[in-house]
């Protein structure tokens, strides 16, 4: 079986399952490169509107593959291969939802942090334990966590490597929703279905603006929002969406 299983899961929705159960879905470089290939393909596939990434009941992903990390030297070319693989997810214009059960540790939670929505099961365990290995997060953890949860929560968590529950993570703003474990994938797919039924250009514009805005000065971010908002007035879907409201019918969005 491949390290990633891709399955259609409704109109415009693709479910990607991480599939290294023997290693708690540890993110070997080859798994991440395969994930990047899937994401790159889906990024430019017009029929794909939303992507869900999940693991299994025991682990979303227990971090980078520690065996591989133990062998790396400072000039190892795998650092660059790794960066390129993460970039595919970071640059994906389609919404990605992480459906998290079990362990999401280190690079595993950083993978979830690359996604746009995180649905976590009540029993999920989240942590950035890199400091316990003499390391630190290397796939955006220090930066995405401080932006999502603020300095004092981030420091408390990153400096100790302590694990937290999904409910604690929700309180810190580190996940979007917590649901019973058995409902995680179904809930993520329901959200994906809803997003997939909405206007693709508007969805894409919202994702881009939400991600770019917080790192720009506020007047620039607000200008970005205004311009992007204005651009959507060129879309057929904007005409369809507003007309359907006036005619009291469901809109038929085409992504044009
Ligand atoms: N890597 C490799 N194998 C792993 C693994 C991992 N991260 N986590 C678990 N496994 C393997 C175990 O070795 C074991 O294999 P066998 O002995 O059966 O062959 C199997 O999965 C089951 O694990 P356990 O027997 O340990 O299961 P338990 O239920 O007892 O414990 C656990 C579950 C999740 C608490 C424990 O496995 C654990 O602590 N795992 C390590 C968690 C961790 O420290 N993760 C952080 C790794 S550092 C980078 C960007 C990012 C990163 C790296 C580079 N670049 C941009 C270059 C990220 C770094 C990290 O994530």
mmCIF file of C-alpha atoms and ligand atoms in Angstrom:
data_model
loop_
_atom_site.group_PDB
_atom_site.id
_atom_site.type_symbol
_atom_site.label_atom_id
_atom_site.label_comp_id
_atom_site.label_asym_id
_atom_site.label_seq_id
_atom_site.Cartn_x
_atom_site.Cartn_y
_atom_site.Cartn_z
ATOM 1 C CA UNK A 1 0.000 0.000 0.000
ATOM 2 C CA UNK A 2 1.268 3.528 -0.754
ATOM 3 C CA UNK A 3 2.056 5.956 2.087
ATOM 4 C CA UNK A 4 -0.893 8.128 1.008
ATOM 5 C CA UNK A 5 -4.294 6.829 -0.027
ATOM 6 C CA UNK A 6 -6.317 9.260 -2.112
ATOM 7 C CA UNK A 7 -10.061 8.782 -2.463
ATOM 8 C CA UNK A 8 -12.866 10.913 -3.890
ATOM 9 C CA UNK A 9 -15.226 11.722 -1.023
ATOM 10 C CA UNK A 10 -18.110 13.628 -2.557
ATOM 11 C CA UNK A 11 -18.578 16.216 -5.289
ATOM 12 C CA UNK A 12 -15.305 18.162 -5.546
ATOM 13 C CA UNK A 13 -13.841 16.702 -2.334
ATOM 14 C CA UNK A 14 -10.722 14.534 -2.066
ATOM 15 C CA UNK A 15 -9.738 12.652 1.079
ATOM 16 C CA UNK A 16 -6.013 11.977 1.540
ATOM 17 C CA UNK A 17 -5.173 9.369 4.190
ATOM 18 C CA UNK A 18 -1.659 9.155 5.599
ATOM 19 C CA UNK A 19 -0.861 5.466 5.576
ATOM 20 C CA UNK A 20 2.208 4.436 7.577
ATOM 21 C CA UNK A 21 0.362 2.863 10.525
ATOM 22 C CA UNK A 22 3.413 0.833 11.580
ATOM 23 C CA UNK A 23 5.233 4.113 12.380
ATOM 24 C CA UNK A 24 2.217 6.119 13.601
ATOM 25 C CA UNK A 25 2.262 7.941 10.256
ATOM 26 C CA UNK A 26 5.713 9.409 10.941
ATOM 27 C CA UNK A 27 6.413 11.834 8.133
ATOM 28 C CA UNK A 28 9.297 10.290 6.261
ATOM 29 C CA UNK A 29 10.636 12.435 3.433
ATOM 30 C CA UNK A 30 9.182 10.030 0.875
ATOM 31 C CA UNK A 31 5.723 10.290 2.490
ATOM 32 C CA UNK A 32 5.926 14.088 2.403
ATOM 33 C CA UNK A 33 7.115 14.085 -1.204
ATOM 34 C CA UNK A 34 4.184 11.848 -2.148
ATOM 35 C CA UNK A 35 1.804 14.130 -0.244
ATOM 36 C CA UNK A 36 3.292 17.117 -2.095
ATOM 37 C CA UNK A 37 2.729 15.387 -5.450
ATOM 38 C CA UNK A 38 -0.932 14.779 -4.564
ATOM 39 C CA UNK A 39 -1.414 18.343 -3.376
ATOM 40 C CA UNK A 40 0.309 19.832 -6.454
ATOM 41 C CA UNK A 41 -1.941 17.792 -8.716
ATOM 42 C CA UNK A 42 -5.103 18.745 -6.810
ATOM 43 C CA UNK A 43 -4.043 22.413 -6.718
ATOM 44 C CA UNK A 44 -4.478 22.672 -10.477
ATOM 45 C CA UNK A 45 -7.364 20.233 -10.895
ATOM 46 C CA UNK A 46 -10.509 22.268 -11.646
ATOM 47 C CA UNK A 47 -12.837 19.574 -10.332
ATOM 48 C CA UNK A 48 -11.244 19.593 -6.857
ATOM 49 C CA UNK A 49 -12.741 22.208 -4.564
ATOM 50 C CA UNK A 50 -11.608 21.086 -1.121
ATOM 51 C CA UNK A 51 -9.101 18.596 0.319
ATOM 52 C CA UNK A 52 -9.279 16.682 3.607
ATOM 53 C CA UNK A 53 -6.119 15.179 5.120
ATOM 54 C CA UNK A 54 -6.437 12.547 7.815
ATOM 55 C CA UNK A 55 -4.505 9.729 9.468
ATOM 56 C CA UNK A 56 -5.951 6.809 11.405
ATOM 57 C CA UNK A 57 -7.522 6.300 14.849
ATOM 58 C CA UNK A 58 -4.172 6.140 16.652
ATOM 59 C CA UNK A 59 -2.286 8.917 14.894
ATOM 60 C CA UNK A 60 -2.752 11.790 12.541
ATOM 61 C CA UNK A 61 1.076 11.830 12.428
ATOM 62 C CA UNK A 62 3.661 11.371 15.194
ATOM 63 C CA UNK A 63 6.095 13.853 13.667
ATOM 64 C CA UNK A 64 9.010 13.647 11.308
ATOM 65 C CA UNK A 65 10.635 10.236 11.008
ATOM 66 C CA UNK A 66 13.072 10.260 13.914
ATOM 67 C CA UNK A 67 15.247 7.565 12.305
ATOM 68 C CA UNK A 68 15.797 9.861 9.313
ATOM 69 C CA UNK A 69 16.440 12.869 11.568
ATOM 70 C CA UNK A 70 19.054 10.957 13.528
ATOM 71 C CA UNK A 71 21.087 10.428 10.323
ATOM 72 C CA UNK A 72 20.925 13.969 8.936
ATOM 73 C CA UNK A 73 23.991 16.186 8.736
ATOM 74 C CA UNK A 74 23.975 19.943 8.504
ATOM 75 C CA UNK A 75 24.575 20.042 4.734
ATOM 76 C CA UNK A 76 22.132 17.229 3.942
ATOM 77 C CA UNK A 77 20.297 17.911 0.651
ATOM 78 C CA UNK A 78 17.159 16.447 2.250
ATOM 79 C CA UNK A 79 16.663 19.764 4.060
ATOM 80 C CA UNK A 80 15.969 21.379 0.699
ATOM 81 C CA UNK A 81 13.831 18.464 -0.521
ATOM 82 C CA UNK A 82 11.881 18.750 2.708
ATOM 83 C CA UNK A 83 11.353 22.499 2.279
ATOM 84 C CA UNK A 84 10.069 22.005 -1.268
ATOM 85 C CA UNK A 85 7.627 19.313 -0.094
ATOM 86 C CA UNK A 86 6.170 21.555 2.652
ATOM 87 C CA UNK A 87 5.911 24.428 0.158
ATOM 88 C CA UNK A 88 3.421 22.477 -1.963
ATOM 89 C CA UNK A 89 0.957 22.468 0.929
ATOM 90 C CA UNK A 90 1.659 26.057 1.880
ATOM 91 C CA UNK A 91 1.031 27.206 -1.695
ATOM 92 C CA UNK A 92 -2.124 25.154 -2.308
ATOM 93 C CA UNK A 93 -4.907 27.559 -3.326
ATOM 94 C CA UNK A 94 -7.682 25.083 -2.377
ATOM 95 C CA UNK A 95 -8.928 24.877 1.212
ATOM 96 C CA UNK A 96 -7.393 21.981 3.129
ATOM 97 C CA UNK A 97 -9.022 20.531 6.241
ATOM 98 C CA UNK A 98 -7.053 18.432 8.742
ATOM 99 C CA UNK A 99 -9.124 15.669 10.378
ATOM 100 C CA UNK A 100 -7.056 14.800 13.453
ATOM 101 C CA UNK A 101 -7.416 11.694 15.613
ATOM 102 C CA UNK A 102 -4.807 10.384 18.029
ATOM 103 C CA UNK A 103 -1.291 11.817 18.054
ATOM 104 C CA UNK A 104 -0.454 14.986 16.139
ATOM 105 C CA UNK A 105 3.086 15.667 17.282
ATOM 106 C CA UNK A 106 5.966 17.765 15.978
ATOM 107 C CA UNK A 107 5.900 17.811 12.187
ATOM 108 C CA UNK A 108 2.532 16.030 12.449
ATOM 109 C CA UNK A 109 0.915 19.023 14.102
ATOM 110 C CA UNK A 110 2.881 21.342 11.798
ATOM 111 C CA UNK A 111 1.195 19.528 8.917
ATOM 112 C CA UNK A 112 -2.188 20.298 10.508
ATOM 113 C CA UNK A 113 -1.049 23.912 10.980
ATOM 114 C CA UNK A 114 -0.447 24.125 7.213
ATOM 115 C CA UNK A 115 -4.151 23.332 6.731
ATOM 116 C CA UNK A 116 -6.945 25.910 6.847
ATOM 117 C CA UNK A 117 -9.329 24.216 9.266
ATOM 118 C CA UNK A 118 -8.474 21.634 11.943
ATOM 119 C CA UNK A 119 -11.188 19.271 13.176
ATOM 120 C CA UNK A 120 -9.840 17.321 16.155
ATOM 121 C CA UNK A 121 -11.231 14.333 18.017
ATOM 122 C CA UNK A 122 -11.769 14.563 21.791
ATOM 123 C CA UNK A 123 -9.020 12.006 22.304
ATOM 124 C CA UNK A 124 -6.443 13.738 20.109
ATOM 125 C CA UNK A 125 -3.062 14.558 21.661
ATOM 126 C CA UNK A 126 -1.196 17.516 20.290
ATOM 127 C CA UNK A 127 2.375 18.588 20.977
ATOM 128 C CA UNK A 128 5.647 20.013 19.696
ATOM 129 C CA UNK A 129 8.117 17.692 21.457
ATOM 130 C CA UNK A 130 11.149 18.671 19.329
ATOM 131 C CA UNK A 131 12.893 20.346 22.284
ATOM 132 C CA UNK A 132 13.049 16.921 23.952
ATOM 133 C CA UNK A 133 15.083 15.658 20.984
ATOM 134 C CA UNK A 134 17.514 18.582 21.119
ATOM 135 C CA UNK A 135 15.668 20.180 18.225
ATOM 136 C CA UNK A 136 13.027 22.802 17.565
ATOM 137 C CA UNK A 137 10.057 22.957 15.216
ATOM 138 C CA UNK A 138 11.307 23.347 11.649
ATOM 139 C CA UNK A 139 8.170 23.397 9.519
ATOM 140 C CA UNK A 140 6.563 26.603 10.712
ATOM 141 C CA UNK A 141 5.583 25.557 14.247
ATOM 142 C CA UNK A 142 7.214 28.445 16.100
ATOM 143 C CA UNK A 143 5.691 31.005 13.744
ATOM 144 C CA UNK A 144 2.230 29.578 13.115
ATOM 145 C CA UNK A 145 1.660 28.752 16.775
ATOM 146 C CA UNK A 146 2.644 32.199 18.015
ATOM 147 C CA UNK A 147 0.336 33.764 15.438
ATOM 148 C CA UNK A 148 -2.584 31.482 16.356
ATOM 149 C CA UNK A 149 -2.179 31.340 20.144
ATOM 150 C CA UNK A 150 -0.014 34.338 21.129
ATOM 151 C CA UNK A 151 3.420 34.506 22.777
ATOM 152 C CA UNK A 152 2.679 33.191 26.248
ATOM 153 C CA UNK A 153 0.769 30.097 25.183
ATOM 154 C CA UNK A 154 3.330 29.398 22.441
ATOM 155 C CA UNK A 155 6.320 29.688 24.796
ATOM 156 C CA UNK A 156 4.683 27.594 27.500
ATOM 157 C CA UNK A 157 4.052 24.880 25.010
ATOM 158 C CA UNK A 158 7.134 24.968 22.757
ATOM 159 C CA UNK A 159 9.716 25.363 25.517
ATOM 160 C CA UNK A 160 8.448 22.362 27.500
ATOM 161 C CA UNK A 161 7.399 20.031 24.678
ATOM 162 C CA UNK A 162 4.358 19.166 26.799
ATOM 163 C CA UNK A 163 1.451 17.459 25.102
ATOM 164 C CA UNK A 164 -2.029 18.965 25.336
ATOM 165 C CA UNK A 165 -5.524 17.653 24.710
ATOM 166 C CA UNK A 166 -7.732 18.723 21.840
ATOM 167 C CA UNK A 167 -9.939 20.662 24.259
ATOM 168 C CA UNK A 168 -6.959 22.625 25.585
ATOM 169 C CA UNK A 169 -5.853 23.257 22.004
ATOM 170 C CA UNK A 170 -9.326 24.569 21.192
ATOM 171 C CA UNK A 171 -9.062 26.978 24.131
ATOM 172 C CA UNK A 172 -5.766 28.263 22.724
ATOM 173 C CA UNK A 173 -7.180 28.723 19.233
ATOM 174 C CA UNK A 174 -4.991 25.964 17.832
ATOM 175 C CA UNK A 175 -7.807 23.869 16.387
ATOM 176 C CA UNK A 176 -11.126 24.894 14.829
ATOM 177 C CA UNK A 177 -13.474 22.323 16.380
ATOM 178 C CA UNK A 178 -13.431 19.340 18.726
ATOM 179 C CA UNK A 179 -15.868 16.493 18.066
ATOM 180 C CA UNK A 180 -16.239 12.880 19.279
ATOM 181 C CA UNK A 181 -13.391 10.777 17.861
ATOM 182 C CA UNK A 182 -15.647 8.670 15.672
ATOM 183 C CA UNK A 183 -17.139 11.796 14.032
ATOM 184 C CA UNK A 184 -13.896 13.514 13.031
ATOM 185 C CA UNK A 185 -13.659 12.452 9.392
ATOM 186 C CA UNK A 186 -17.415 12.764 8.807
ATOM 187 C CA UNK A 187 -17.419 16.285 10.254
ATOM 188 C CA UNK A 188 -14.381 17.298 8.172
ATOM 189 C CA UNK A 189 -16.049 15.903 5.048
ATOM 190 C CA UNK A 190 -19.299 17.731 5.849
ATOM 191 C CA UNK A 191 -17.373 21.015 6.091
ATOM 192 C CA UNK A 192 -15.544 20.155 2.864
ATOM 193 C CA UNK A 193 -18.864 19.425 1.109
ATOM 194 C CA UNK A 194 -20.223 22.779 2.164
ATOM 195 C CA UNK A 195 -17.101 24.637 0.994
ATOM 196 C CA UNK A 196 -17.097 22.674 -2.276
ATOM 197 C CA UNK A 197 -20.660 23.815 -2.988
ATOM 198 C CA UNK A 198 -19.735 27.510 -2.672
ATOM 199 C CA UNK A 199 -18.227 29.853 -5.266
ATOM 200 C CA UNK A 200 -14.656 28.610 -5.948
ATOM 201 C CA UNK A 201 -13.217 32.017 -6.839
ATOM 202 C CA UNK A 202 -14.631 33.569 -3.657
ATOM 203 C CA UNK A 203 -13.331 30.640 -1.581
ATOM 204 C CA UNK A 204 -9.885 31.015 -3.119
ATOM 205 C CA UNK A 205 -9.891 34.799 -2.598
ATOM 206 C CA UNK A 206 -10.858 34.396 1.060
ATOM 207 C CA UNK A 207 -8.122 31.823 1.699
ATOM 208 C CA UNK A 208 -5.460 33.978 0.051
ATOM 209 C CA UNK A 209 -6.497 37.164 1.838
ATOM 210 C CA UNK A 210 -6.786 35.547 5.279
ATOM 211 C CA UNK A 211 -3.331 33.984 4.903
ATOM 212 C CA UNK A 212 -1.518 37.024 3.490
ATOM 213 C CA UNK A 213 -3.167 39.761 5.519
ATOM 214 C CA UNK A 214 -1.887 39.212 9.057
ATOM 215 C CA UNK A 215 1.765 39.612 8.050
ATOM 216 C CA UNK A 216 1.190 42.876 6.175
ATOM 217 C CA UNK A 217 0.651 46.287 7.794
ATOM 218 C CA UNK A 218 -3.090 46.768 8.441
ATOM 219 C CA UNK A 219 -3.667 49.456 5.767
ATOM 220 C CA UNK A 220 -1.974 47.202 3.187
ATOM 221 C CA UNK A 221 -3.968 44.169 4.320
ATOM 222 C CA UNK A 222 -7.204 46.138 4.160
ATOM 223 C CA UNK A 223 -6.304 47.386 0.688
ATOM 224 C CA UNK A 224 -5.616 43.792 -0.356
ATOM 225 C CA UNK A 225 -9.066 42.844 0.915
ATOM 226 C CA UNK A 226 -10.762 45.763 -0.883
ATOM 227 C CA UNK A 227 -9.039 45.015 -4.191
ATOM 228 C CA UNK A 228 -9.704 41.298 -4.000
ATOM 229 C CA UNK A 229 -13.346 41.968 -3.060
ATOM 230 C CA UNK A 230 -13.628 44.294 -6.054
ATOM 231 C CA UNK A 231 -12.057 41.706 -8.384
ATOM 232 C CA UNK A 232 -14.799 39.219 -7.538
ATOM 233 C CA UNK A 233 -17.269 41.610 -9.215
ATOM 234 C CA UNK A 234 -15.775 40.416 -12.514
ATOM 235 C CA UNK A 235 -16.918 36.847 -11.810
ATOM 236 C CA UNK A 236 -20.012 35.159 -13.221
ATOM 237 C CA UNK A 237 -20.442 33.515 -9.829
ATOM 238 C CA UNK A 238 -20.931 36.885 -8.132
ATOM 239 C CA UNK A 239 -23.721 37.686 -10.639
ATOM 240 C CA UNK A 240 -25.217 34.212 -10.121
ATOM 241 C CA UNK A 241 -24.961 34.357 -6.318
ATOM 242 C CA UNK A 242 -26.661 37.707 -5.966
ATOM 243 C CA UNK A 243 -29.305 36.934 -8.645
ATOM 244 C CA UNK A 244 -30.137 33.576 -7.011
ATOM 245 C CA UNK A 245 -30.704 35.372 -3.712
ATOM 246 C CA UNK A 246 -33.088 37.833 -5.378
ATOM 247 C CA UNK A 247 -34.931 34.993 -7.177
ATOM 248 C CA UNK A 248 -35.026 32.921 -3.958
ATOM 249 C CA UNK A 249 -33.306 29.894 -5.534
ATOM 250 C CA UNK A 250 -30.078 27.955 -4.957
ATOM 251 C CA UNK A 251 -27.115 29.417 -6.905
ATOM 252 C CA UNK A 252 -25.270 27.298 -9.465
ATOM 253 C CA UNK A 253 -21.619 28.266 -9.112
ATOM 254 C CA UNK A 254 -19.192 27.499 -11.940
ATOM 255 C CA UNK A 255 -15.886 28.897 -10.737
ATOM 256 C CA UNK A 256 -15.979 31.578 -13.460
HETATM 257 N N1 LIG B 1 9.451 8.526 13.839
HETATM 258 C C1 LIG B 1 9.677 7.236 13.560
HETATM 259 N N2 LIG B 1 9.004 6.217 14.120
HETATM 260 C C2 LIG B 1 8.046 6.527 15.018
HETATM 261 C C3 LIG B 1 7.746 7.856 15.361
HETATM 262 C C4 LIG B 1 8.500 8.900 14.722
HETATM 263 N N3 LIG B 1 8.257 10.199 14.935
HETATM 264 N N4 LIG B 1 6.770 7.842 16.285
HETATM 265 C C5 LIG B 1 6.458 6.553 16.489
HETATM 266 N N5 LIG B 1 7.223 5.751 15.741
HETATM 267 C C6 LIG B 1 7.214 4.275 15.684
HETATM 268 C C7 LIG B 1 7.831 3.674 16.925
HETATM 269 O O1 LIG B 1 9.237 3.619 16.789
HETATM 270 C C8 LIG B 1 7.196 2.298 16.924
HETATM 271 O O2 LIG B 1 7.845 1.498 15.969
HETATM 272 P P1 LIG B 1 8.215 -0.050 16.306
HETATM 273 O O3 LIG B 1 9.094 0.012 17.515
HETATM 274 O O4 LIG B 1 6.879 -0.704 16.580
HETATM 275 O O5 LIG B 1 8.889 -0.533 15.064
HETATM 276 C C9 LIG B 1 5.803 2.570 16.402
HETATM 277 O O6 LIG B 1 5.869 3.814 15.697
HETATM 278 C C10 LIG B 1 4.778 2.724 17.519
HETATM 279 O O7 LIG B 1 5.250 3.705 18.399
HETATM 280 P P2 LIG B 1 5.343 3.464 19.996
HETATM 281 O O8 LIG B 1 5.603 2.014 20.302
HETATM 282 O O9 LIG B 1 6.304 4.465 20.533
HETATM 283 O O10 LIG B 1 3.848 3.799 20.426
HETATM 284 P P3 LIG B 1 3.336 4.368 21.825
HETATM 285 O O11 LIG B 1 1.866 4.322 21.757
HETATM 286 O O12 LIG B 1 4.038 3.671 22.965
HETATM 287 O O13 LIG B 1 3.824 5.907 21.850
HETATM 288 C C11 LIG B 1 4.098 8.116 20.934
HETATM 289 C C12 LIG B 1 3.280 6.789 20.959
HETATM 290 C C13 LIG B 1 3.542 9.003 19.835
HETATM 291 C C14 LIG B 1 3.952 8.826 22.294
HETATM 292 C C15 LIG B 1 5.602 7.793 20.704
HETATM 293 O O14 LIG B 1 5.703 6.918 19.564
HETATM 294 C C16 LIG B 1 6.447 9.009 20.431
HETATM 295 O O15 LIG B 1 6.802 9.766 21.362
HETATM 296 N N6 LIG B 1 6.817 9.234 19.143
HETATM 297 C C17 LIG B 1 7.723 10.319 18.766
HETATM 298 C C18 LIG B 1 7.019 11.628 18.810
HETATM 299 C C19 LIG B 1 7.978 12.797 18.490
HETATM 300 O O16 LIG B 1 8.927 13.074 19.224
HETATM 301 N N7 LIG B 1 7.692 13.432 17.373
HETATM 302 C C20 LIG B 1 8.473 14.625 16.974
HETATM 303 C C21 LIG B 1 9.574 14.247 16.018
HETATM 304 S S1 LIG B 1 10.558 15.662 15.574
HETATM 305 C C22 LIG B 1 11.848 19.634 9.109
HETATM 306 C C23 LIG B 1 10.641 20.111 9.540
HETATM 307 C C24 LIG B 1 10.001 19.497 10.607
HETATM 308 C C25 LIG B 1 10.584 18.440 11.267
HETATM 309 C C26 LIG B 1 11.767 17.953 10.820
HETATM 310 C C27 LIG B 1 12.441 18.548 9.739
HETATM 311 N N8 LIG B 1 12.545 20.285 8.026
HETATM 312 C C28 LIG B 1 11.924 21.463 7.410
HETATM 313 C C29 LIG B 1 13.752 19.777 7.479
HETATM 314 C C30 LIG B 1 9.868 17.853 12.378
HETATM 315 C C31 LIG B 1 10.483 17.248 13.432
HETATM 316 C C32 LIG B 1 9.691 16.372 14.316
HETATM 317 O O17 LIG B 1 8.523 16.125 14.113
#
